[in-house]
Amino acid sequence: MSRQNSTASQMDHQPLSREDLAKLVAADIAPGSYVNLGIGQPTKVSDHLTPEQRVTLHTENGMLGMGREAHGEDIDEELINAGKIPVTELPGASYFHHADSFAMMRGGHLDVCVLGAFQVSTGGDLANWSTGAPDAIPAVGGAMDLAIGAKEVFVMMSLFAKDGTPKIVADCSYPVTGLGCVSRVYTDHGVFLIEAQDGGPRLVLREAYGIAPEELVKRFDFPVVIAG
Amino acid sequence: MSRQNSTASQMDHQPLSREDLAKLVAADIAPGSYVNLGIGQPTKVSDHLTPEQRVTLHTENGMLGMGREAHGEDIDEELINAGKIPVTELPGASYFHHADSFAMMRGGHLDVCVLGAFQVSTGGDLANWSTGAPDAIPAVGGAMDLAIGAKEVFVMMSLFAKDGTPKIVADCSYPVTGLGCVSRVYTDHGVFLIEAQDGGPRLVLREAYGIAPEELVKRFDFPVVIAG
Amino acid sequence: MTEFVDTAAEAVAGVSDGATVLLGGFGNAGQPMELIDALLDSGTSDLTVVSNNAGQGDRGLALLIKERRVRKVICSFPRQSDSWHFDAAYRAGELELELVPQGNLAERLRAAGAGIGAFFTPTGYGTSLAEGKETREIEGRNYVLEHPIRGDVALIKALKADDVGNLVYRKTARNFGPVMAAAASHTVVQVAELVPSGSLDPENVITPGIYVDTVTALTPGTSQTQEAKQA
Amino acid sequence: MTEFVDTAAEAVAGVSDGATVLLGGFGNAGQPMELIDALLDSGTSDLTVVSNNAGQGDRGLALLIKERRVRKVICSFPRQSDSWHFDAAYRAGELELELVPQGNLAERLRAAGAGIGAFFTPTGYGTSLAEGKETREIEGRNYVLEHPIRGDVALIKALKADDVGNLVYRKTARNFGPVMAAAASHTVVQVAELVPSGSLDPENVITPGIYVDTVTALTPGTSQTQEAKQA
C-alpha cells in the first residue's frame, strides 16, 4: 500500500523494516537513559543500543541493569524479564521487589518507555491492552503502569491497520491504556511527535519513510504538521 | 500521698518503684513479641526482659533486633536508637529505611509498644506529645505513629500528677497523640486495663499497689471496675 | 515468632476454607510451587487467590482452579498461552476475576502491609479498569483511589531464612514476596535453605522475620536445617 | 546518569535560592554534614528544608538557620536540648515550621518518589496536627489524607556508591536516605567510598543508581575513588 502512494522522489526510500525501526528508536534514546522496553517489538530495540549509550534497562518484575536474552547454560529461571524470558544481569545491576519497581515507574524516574500499540490518539492516548472483544479473557499486566510510568513514552507500531486505516486516530476506538501519555510514535511510514502546546497537543510528522510527507499527511482526517 | 491513702492491710505493700514497674511490664510481654519501647521510662523495660522471652526490639529509626545501650568502645554513632542513644546489634538483626520502619508500625506488625504519657483517657486516648503550653516549641517525633502502631499500646506513668489528681481522666485536657489506642496503663499505684466492650470501653483495675483497690478507685470521678 | 515446620503440608495446614491467599511469584520465578501443591492436597476450598498470574499448564494454581477450589482471582495477567484451566473456569462463569494493573496490585498489597487506608494512583485513570472508582485531580494530574488488598495467608518463596525468620531472595524471584509477606495475617515461606541467626548480614535482610510466621525448608534434610531449628 | 564530583562544593552547586531541600539523617546518623556545610558556604538562601530534626548545636542545619537562609522547616522533631538556633529563629517569627509526625514525613516522601497523589494514614487522626485536613472512615478506622513532599534537591549520606550510582548504607544511618533519594528531582550523595561497578552485590543494593544524580566521596583521595571515576 505504501509503495503505491510513494512519489517518484521517494522511490529510493522504502518503508522502515521492523529492524530499521528498532534501530531508529535505539538511536533516539539519549545517552545514560533508564529505559523500559515493552514486550514484543520494543524488545528488539535493545539489540541496537550501543555500549557508548550507557543505557540501563529496567524490567518491571524487579531489576535494573538487565542484559541480553539468556541462552543455553546462561538460562536461570529466577532471572527473567517482564515477558518471562530468561535474561542476563549486567555489572551495576540491582534487584528490588514489585512495589519498589512500580514505584520507580509511577514516580516518573524512567526516562523512556517503549511500547507497542493498537492505536494512539492525536492527544497521546494509548490503546494497547485490550481489543475490547466481548469474549476475550482480559489481561492487563503492567501495561497501564508503563503507559504513565516514564518521562517519555515512545510507541512502536505499523502505521496502518490491515484495512488500510491509520492507527493514529482522533479518538481511540479500542479500550484505552492511559490518557495523554504518548510523546512519540515510531512507525514503518513515519515518526510522529505529539507536542504539548497551548490549546492542546499537536501531531507533528518528523520524517516519512517510503512515502512523501505531503502524501502521508493526506492519509489522516485531522491535521498533521510536517516538521520543517 | 499514696502512703496516706494506704489501708492497714496494704501497709506491707509499697507503691511500685520505677524499677519494679519496668519489671512488671517486662514480665507481661508475651514470649516472642516484637516490641517498641518509647523514650524515657519505657526504655528501662529492656533491662528486665529475659533471653528466654526472645523479645525482639524495634527502633523506629530503622532496626529490628536492637541490643542494649552501647558503652565505651562499643559506641558507634551510626547505630543509635530513637532517643539518639548508641545501642548494640543482636544476632538476627535487620536494618531498613524510615518508610519501611514506619510501615511496619502503622501496619500493626509490632505486638506491643510501651510509651510514657501525660494523660490517658478512660477511652484509651493518649496525650504524651505536647503540654499545650502556648510558648513551647512543638515537637512530635514518632509519638503519633507509635500511638497507633502496635497491636497493644502499654502506657507507663505515675498515676497522680503533682497536684494529686489522677492522670487517667475522662477526657484528656492535654493535646492528644492518638484516640482510643491505649490498652493498658502501668502506674506506681495500679495496673489498669482498657477493655473494649459493647457500649464503649471500660476501665478495669487489675491490681493496686500501696493502696487498697477499693480506696484507689475512689480517687476517680468515673467508674473503675476492680478485677475479680 | 517464626515457627519452623518440616513439610509443606504442615506449613499450609492453617489455611481455612474461604481464605484470601496471596500467592507469590511472577510466572514461575518465585512461585511457591510446593506450598501450592500442599494446599491442593489439603482440600481447602472457596479460596480468593491474589497473584500476578492465574496459573499455567497443569501445575500449582492452575490445578487449584481446575478443581474449582478457587472462587475468585485477583490478578493482573490471567491470560497466558497455557492458562487453559483459568480460561475454562472463567468462561464457564465459575470463577470471579478482579483484574488489577500490576503496579496497583503491588501497591495495594504494600498499602495493606503498611497500614495505609487508601491511596490515589495515576495508573488506570480514564480506563475501564477504573470504572466506578473515585477519582481526583491533584496538582493537575488525575488519580484513582485504590484500597488495600489484605491476605489471610501469604504463600511465598525465598532463598534463605535464618532462625528468626529473616529472608533473602534470589534475583527476579523476589518480585511480590516482600509485599505479600507484610500484607497477610499469616505468612508461610518455602526456602531452599535455613541458616543460623547471625549468618545473614543485617544490612542485606530483605524481609525481616517480623513478617514471617511459618517457614519450611524444602531441600531434603540438610544438617544446617536441623541446626538452625534447634538454635 | 550519575555524575561524580570531587568536592562537596561542586556537589551542591546546583541548589538555587528558594529550593526545597531534603536533608537526610536522624540526629547525627546519616546526616550529610559536609554537604550541608558546602550549602552554607554556597550562600544559597530562602530554602525550605525537609529533615527529621532542625539542627543541633553550632553545626550543619543549625548554622543554616542561624544565618537565616532557611525560610521554612518541615520536620518531626525540632526541639532538642541544643537546638537553640532553631528556637531563636522560630520564636522571632523568622522561620516557618510545618510539624509532621515522623512516619507521615517518611510516607509523604515515599509517596513523592512513588508517584502516589495522596494517601489516607491513621497517624495523627483526631490530633491538632491533622486540623483542617480531610479525613475519612474506611472499614471502621479513621484516616487523614496526606500529600507527597517533593524536593528539588536531596542531600544524603551513604556508605558506598558504585560507578553507576548504586548505594549501600550503614546501620541506622540508612534512615531517610532511600526515600529522600527517590523524592527529589536531583539527589546528591556523600559517600565514604567509591567502588567499581560490579563490586556491590545486586541483591544488596539499597538505592539503585536511577535515584542518584551526583556523588562525591569525602574520604581524601583514595585510589579507589579515581579508579571508579574512570571506569
Tab-separated table of N, CA, C and O in Angstrom, chain A residues 59-63 76-84 89 95-99 102 106 129 135-142 144-145 148 175-179, chain C residues 26-27 29 53 76-80 86 90-91 97 99-104 107 121-124 126-129 141 157 170-176 178-179:
chain	number	residue	atom	x	y	z
A	59	THR	N	13.386	-3.803	34.082
A	59	THR	CA	12.278	-4.724	33.846
A	59	THR	C	11.377	-4.672	35.070
A	59	THR	O	11.853	-4.683	36.213
A	60	GLU	N	10.074	-4.559	34.835
A	60	GLU	CA	9.169	-4.205	35.931
A	60	GLU	C	9.011	-5.305	36.968
A	60	GLU	O	8.500	-5.065	38.054
A	61	ASN	N	9.472	-6.515	36.635
A	61	ASN	CA	9.457	-7.565	37.650
A	61	ASN	C	10.664	-7.482	38.588
A	61	ASN	O	10.984	-8.458	39.255
A	62	GLY	N	11.291	-6.319	38.655
A	62	GLY	CA	12.196	-6.060	39.764
A	62	GLY	C	13.673	-5.983	39.513
A	62	GLY	O	14.465	-6.486	40.320
A	63	MET	N	14.093	-5.319	38.428
A	63	MET	CA	15.523	-5.279	38.129
A	63	MET	C	15.887	-4.062	37.300
A	63	MET	O	15.174	-3.685	36.372
A	76	ASP	N	18.549	-19.011	33.606
A	76	ASP	CA	18.283	-19.119	35.044
A	76	ASP	C	16.817	-18.769	35.203
A	76	ASP	O	16.408	-17.639	34.918
A	77	GLU	N	16.011	-19.720	35.645
A	77	GLU	CA	14.567	-19.445	35.666
A	77	GLU	C	14.168	-18.409	36.715
A	77	GLU	O	13.026	-17.962	36.735
A	78	GLU	N	15.112	-18.030	37.565
A	78	GLU	CA	14.822	-16.955	38.522
A	78	GLU	C	15.357	-15.597	38.046
A	78	GLU	O	15.411	-14.647	38.816
A	79	LEU	N	15.782	-15.544	36.801
A	79	LEU	CA	16.254	-14.278	36.237
A	79	LEU	C	15.576	-14.096	34.879
A	79	LEU	O	16.093	-14.511	33.844
A	80	ILE	N	14.389	-13.485	34.938
A	80	ILE	CA	13.569	-13.352	33.732
A	80	ILE	C	13.129	-11.897	33.559
A	80	ILE	O	13.189	-11.107	34.498
A	81	ASN	N	12.700	-11.582	32.354
A	81	ASN	CA	12.164	-10.235	32.133
A	81	ASN	C	10.643	-10.256	32.237
A	81	ASN	O	10.044	-11.293	32.552
A	82	ALA	N	10.029	-9.102	31.961
A	82	ALA	CA	8.577	-8.986	32.147
A	82	ALA	C	7.810	-9.891	31.190
A	82	ALA	O	6.656	-10.234	31.443
A	83	GLY	N	8.469	-10.286	30.092
A	83	GLY	CA	7.844	-11.219	29.171
A	83	GLY	C	8.105	-12.669	29.554
A	83	GLY	O	7.783	-13.586	28.797
A	84	LYS	N	8.718	-12.854	30.747
A	84	LYS	CA	9.034	-14.173	31.307
A	84	LYS	C	10.083	-14.919	30.494
A	84	LYS	O	10.158	-16.149	30.518
A	89	GLU	N	22.303	-10.593	33.636
A	89	GLU	CA	22.497	-9.485	34.578
A	89	GLU	C	23.791	-8.771	34.194
A	89	GLU	O	24.794	-9.433	33.946
A	95	TYR	N	18.429	-5.528	42.198
A	95	TYR	CA	17.109	-6.172	42.294
A	95	TYR	C	16.277	-5.466	43.349
A	95	TYR	O	16.812	-4.957	44.338
A	96	PHE	N	14.960	-5.450	43.142
A	96	PHE	CA	14.054	-4.856	44.131
A	96	PHE	C	12.702	-5.525	43.975
A	96	PHE	O	12.442	-6.193	42.972
A	97	HIS	N	11.839	-5.346	44.990
A	97	HIS	CA	10.551	-6.035	44.938
A	97	HIS	C	9.556	-5.273	44.065
A	97	HIS	O	9.826	-4.154	43.606
A	98	HIS	N	8.421	-5.907	43.825
A	98	HIS	CA	7.452	-5.374	42.880
A	98	HIS	C	6.924	-3.982	43.242
A	98	HIS	O	6.721	-3.145	42.364
A	99	ALA	N	6.682	-3.737	44.510
A	99	ALA	CA	6.165	-2.410	44.890
A	99	ALA	C	7.226	-1.349	44.638
A	99	ALA	O	6.917	-0.254	44.149
A	102	PHE	N	7.471	-0.775	40.728
A	102	PHE	CA	6.399	0.038	40.136
A	102	PHE	C	6.375	1.449	40.736
A	102	PHE	O	5.896	2.382	40.088
A	106	ARG	N	5.981	4.572	38.388
A	106	ARG	CA	4.910	5.531	38.667
A	106	ARG	C	5.463	6.889	39.078
A	106	ARG	O	4.876	7.931	38.799
A	129	TRP	N	-3.901	-2.576	25.400
A	129	TRP	CA	-4.027	-3.702	26.337
A	129	TRP	C	-5.186	-4.630	26.006
A	129	TRP	O	-5.187	-5.784	26.449
A	135	ASP	N	-15.678	-11.548	24.105
A	135	ASP	CA	-15.425	-12.898	24.619
A	135	ASP	C	-13.965	-13.121	25.013
A	135	ASP	O	-13.586	-14.222	25.393
A	136	ALA	N	-13.141	-12.060	24.926
A	136	ALA	CA	-11.714	-12.246	25.239
A	136	ALA	C	-11.509	-12.356	26.746
A	136	ALA	O	-12.261	-11.786	27.531
A	137	ILE	N	-10.494	-13.123	27.137
A	137	ILE	CA	-10.077	-13.136	28.534
A	137	ILE	C	-9.288	-11.850	28.767
A	137	ILE	O	-8.284	-11.619	28.098
A	138	PRO	N	-9.732	-10.993	29.671
A	138	PRO	CA	-8.999	-9.743	29.854
A	138	PRO	C	-7.688	-9.977	30.605
A	138	PRO	O	-7.615	-10.855	31.467
A	139	ALA	N	-6.683	-9.209	30.241
A	139	ALA	CA	-5.379	-9.281	30.919
A	139	ALA	C	-4.684	-7.954	30.693
A	139	ALA	O	-4.671	-7.449	29.570
A	140	VAL	N	-4.146	-7.359	31.739
A	140	VAL	CA	-3.546	-6.036	31.590
A	140	VAL	C	-2.066	-6.029	31.939
A	140	VAL	O	-1.296	-5.282	31.362
A	141	GLY	N	-1.646	-6.862	32.881
A	141	GLY	CA	-0.235	-6.867	33.281
A	141	GLY	C	0.204	-5.487	33.727
A	141	GLY	O	-0.529	-4.800	34.448
A	142	GLY	N	1.387	-5.080	33.259
A	142	GLY	CA	1.915	-3.777	33.639
A	142	GLY	C	1.635	-2.682	32.622
A	142	GLY	O	2.186	-1.587	32.722
A	144	MET	N	-0.784	-0.565	31.931
A	144	MET	CA	-1.269	0.747	32.375
A	144	MET	C	-0.236	1.492	33.211
A	144	MET	O	-0.200	2.714	33.222
A	145	ASP	N	0.579	0.727	33.933
A	145	ASP	CA	1.654	1.332	34.716
A	145	ASP	C	2.749	1.867	33.798
A	145	ASP	O	3.293	2.947	34.020
A	148	ILE	N	1.895	5.263	32.018
A	148	ILE	CA	2.030	6.526	32.754
A	148	ILE	C	3.368	6.600	33.478
A	148	ILE	O	3.632	7.560	34.195
A	175	PRO	N	-10.227	0.033	23.809
A	175	PRO	CA	-10.157	0.482	25.216
A	175	PRO	C	-8.788	1.104	25.506
A	175	PRO	O	-7.769	0.541	25.111
A	176	VAL	N	-8.785	2.256	26.176
A	176	VAL	CA	-7.504	2.932	26.401
A	176	VAL	C	-6.717	2.310	27.552
A	176	VAL	O	-7.276	1.719	28.477
A	177	THR	N	-5.405	2.489	27.444
A	177	THR	CA	-4.469	2.030	28.474
A	177	THR	C	-4.081	3.197	29.381
A	177	THR	O	-3.818	3.027	30.569
A	178	GLY	N	-4.025	4.374	28.771
A	178	GLY	CA	-3.692	5.591	29.510
A	178	GLY	C	-4.022	6.791	28.652
A	178	GLY	O	-4.074	6.681	27.418
A	179	LEU	N	-4.258	7.926	29.303
A	179	LEU	CA	-4.651	9.142	28.575
A	179	LEU	C	-3.474	10.110	28.450
A	179	LEU	O	-2.741	10.332	29.410
C	26	PHE	N	6.099	-14.424	39.869
C	26	PHE	CA	5.818	-13.734	38.610
C	26	PHE	C	6.184	-14.773	37.561
C	26	PHE	O	7.352	-15.111	37.397
C	27	GLY	N	5.165	-15.309	36.880
C	27	GLY	CA	5.426	-16.523	36.096
C	27	GLY	C	5.907	-17.589	37.065
C	27	GLY	O	5.386	-17.702	38.187
C	29	ALA	N	9.015	-17.676	38.341
C	29	ALA	CA	10.033	-17.159	39.256
C	29	ALA	C	9.389	-16.745	40.574
C	29	ALA	O	8.507	-15.889	40.605
C	53	ASN	N	-0.373	-13.817	38.157
C	53	ASN	CA	-0.940	-14.612	37.071
C	53	ASN	C	-2.001	-15.550	37.639
C	53	ASN	O	-2.257	-15.547	38.836
C	76	SER	N	-3.231	-9.537	37.679
C	76	SER	CA	-3.035	-8.577	36.585
C	76	SER	C	-3.034	-9.250	35.225
C	76	SER	O	-3.383	-8.637	34.229
C	77	PHE	N	-2.641	-10.525	35.172
C	77	PHE	CA	-2.450	-11.137	33.859
C	77	PHE	C	-2.831	-12.613	33.852
C	77	PHE	O	-1.970	-13.496	33.909
C	78	PRO	N	-4.138	-12.886	33.759
C	78	PRO	CA	-4.577	-14.278	33.778
C	78	PRO	C	-4.397	-15.000	32.439
C	78	PRO	O	-4.391	-16.220	32.407
C	79	ARG	N	-4.271	-14.239	31.358
C	79	ARG	CA	-4.290	-14.862	30.028
C	79	ARG	C	-2.881	-15.204	29.573
C	79	ARG	O	-2.077	-14.329	29.275
C	80	GLN	N	-2.569	-16.488	29.553
C	80	GLN	CA	-1.277	-16.922	29.021
C	80	GLN	C	-1.545	-18.067	28.056
C	80	GLN	O	-2.652	-18.609	28.013
C	86	PHE	N	-7.730	-21.732	33.852
C	86	PHE	CA	-8.361	-20.452	34.160
C	86	PHE	C	-9.414	-20.130	33.105
C	86	PHE	O	-10.550	-19.768	33.437
C	90	TYR	N	-13.307	-19.558	33.941
C	90	TYR	CA	-13.796	-18.190	33.762
C	90	TYR	C	-14.936	-18.151	32.749
C	90	TYR	O	-15.975	-17.544	32.985
C	91	ARG	N	-14.746	-18.834	31.629
C	91	ARG	CA	-15.782	-18.828	30.589
C	91	ARG	C	-17.043	-19.568	31.058
C	91	ARG	O	-18.147	-19.256	30.623
C	97	LEU	N	-13.279	-12.860	38.477
C	97	LEU	CA	-11.979	-12.238	38.189
C	97	LEU	C	-12.021	-10.767	38.559
C	97	LEU	O	-12.917	-10.036	38.128
C	99	LEU	N	-9.546	-7.862	37.772
C	99	LEU	CA	-8.328	-7.556	37.025
C	99	LEU	C	-7.755	-6.238	37.534
C	99	LEU	O	-8.439	-5.212	37.550
C	100	VAL	N	-6.491	-6.256	37.936
C	100	VAL	CA	-5.849	-5.090	38.551
C	100	VAL	C	-4.531	-4.816	37.831
C	100	VAL	O	-3.725	-5.733	37.674
C	101	PRO	N	-4.306	-3.590	37.408
C	101	PRO	CA	-2.994	-3.278	36.829
C	101	PRO	C	-1.875	-3.700	37.786
C	101	PRO	O	-2.003	-3.529	39.002
C	102	GLN	N	-0.822	-4.236	37.230
C	102	GLN	CA	0.214	-4.881	38.043
C	102	GLN	C	0.790	-3.987	39.145
C	102	GLN	O	1.022	-4.438	40.268
C	103	GLY	N	1.019	-2.717	38.800
C	103	GLY	CA	1.579	-1.810	39.800
C	103	GLY	C	0.562	-1.449	40.872
C	103	GLY	O	0.912	-1.210	42.033
C	104	ASN	N	-0.713	-1.399	40.517
C	104	ASN	CA	-1.754	-1.177	41.527
C	104	ASN	C	-1.891	-2.400	42.425
C	104	ASN	O	-2.121	-2.271	43.631
C	107	GLU	N	1.010	-2.130	44.800
C	107	GLU	CA	0.847	-1.017	45.742
C	107	GLU	C	-0.313	-1.263	46.711
C	107	GLU	O	-0.260	-0.858	47.873
C	121	THR	N	-3.724	6.776	42.903
C	121	THR	CA	-2.713	6.365	41.933
C	121	THR	C	-3.093	6.862	40.542
C	121	THR	O	-4.279	6.869	40.191
C	122	PRO	N	-2.112	7.255	39.744
C	122	PRO	CA	-2.433	7.701	38.381
C	122	PRO	C	-2.722	6.523	37.443
C	122	PRO	O	-3.351	6.707	36.404
C	123	THR	N	-2.267	5.326	37.828
C	123	THR	CA	-2.395	4.169	36.945
C	123	THR	C	-3.850	3.760	36.767
C	123	THR	O	-4.550	3.517	37.749
C	124	GLY	N	-4.263	3.666	35.534
C	124	GLY	CA	-5.615	3.215	35.231
C	124	GLY	C	-6.610	4.337	35.069
C	124	GLY	O	-7.747	4.087	34.639
C	126	GLY	N	-8.977	6.893	33.711
C	126	GLY	CA	-9.594	7.050	32.389
C	126	GLY	C	-9.804	5.744	31.651
C	126	GLY	O	-10.280	5.735	30.524
C	127	THR	N	-9.449	4.620	32.281
C	127	THR	CA	-9.607	3.318	31.630
C	127	THR	C	-10.799	2.558	32.214
C	127	THR	O	-11.322	2.923	33.270
C	128	SER	N	-11.153	1.482	31.549
C	128	SER	CA	-12.297	0.699	32.014
C	128	SER	C	-12.012	0.033	33.366
C	128	SER	O	-12.940	-0.282	34.103
C	129	LEU	N	-10.733	-0.156	33.705
C	129	LEU	CA	-10.421	-0.788	34.999
C	129	LEU	C	-10.624	0.165	36.176
C	129	LEU	O	-10.571	-0.260	37.332
C	141	ARG	N	-2.889	16.587	37.924
C	141	ARG	CA	-2.829	15.225	37.420
C	141	ARG	C	-4.034	14.445	37.948
C	141	ARG	O	-4.488	14.695	39.058
C	157	LYS	N	7.961	-17.721	48.338
C	157	LYS	CA	9.198	-18.492	48.207
C	157	LYS	C	10.385	-17.555	48.379
C	157	LYS	O	10.395	-16.458	47.814
C	170	ARG	N	16.238	-14.410	45.693
C	170	ARG	CA	17.223	-14.582	44.620
C	170	ARG	C	16.709	-13.939	43.324
C	170	ARG	O	15.647	-14.281	42.847
C	171	LYS	N	17.458	-12.978	42.837
C	171	LYS	CA	17.223	-12.324	41.543
C	171	LYS	C	15.751	-11.899	41.370
C	171	LYS	O	15.143	-11.404	42.319
C	172	THR	N	15.192	-12.107	40.184
C	172	THR	CA	13.821	-11.618	39.970
C	172	THR	C	12.762	-12.523	40.599
C	172	THR	O	11.560	-12.268	40.439
C	173	ALA	N	13.192	-13.542	41.342
C	173	ALA	CA	12.231	-14.329	42.119
C	173	ALA	C	11.781	-13.581	43.370
C	173	ALA	O	10.868	-14.006	44.067
C	174	ARG	N	12.392	-12.430	43.642
C	174	ARG	CA	11.973	-11.624	44.795
C	174	ARG	C	10.543	-11.114	44.582
C	174	ARG	O	9.717	-11.181	45.487
C	175	ASN	N	10.293	-10.580	43.439
C	175	ASN	CA	9.051	-9.922	42.997
C	175	ASN	C	8.009	-9.581	44.077
C	175	ASN	O	8.160	-8.591	44.787
C	176	PHE	N	6.937	-10.341	44.208
C	176	PHE	CA	5.866	-9.974	45.143
C	176	PHE	C	6.110	-10.457	46.586
C	176	PHE	O	5.312	-10.148	47.475
C	178	PRO	N	8.189	-9.827	49.259
C	178	PRO	CA	8.228	-8.910	50.409
C	178	PRO	C	6.908	-8.196	50.678
C	178	PRO	O	6.512	-8.070	51.840
C	179	VAL	N	6.198	-7.745	49.651
C	179	VAL	CA	4.932	-7.041	49.928
C	179	VAL	C	3.844	-7.998	50.392
C	179	VAL	O	3.034	-7.653	51.242
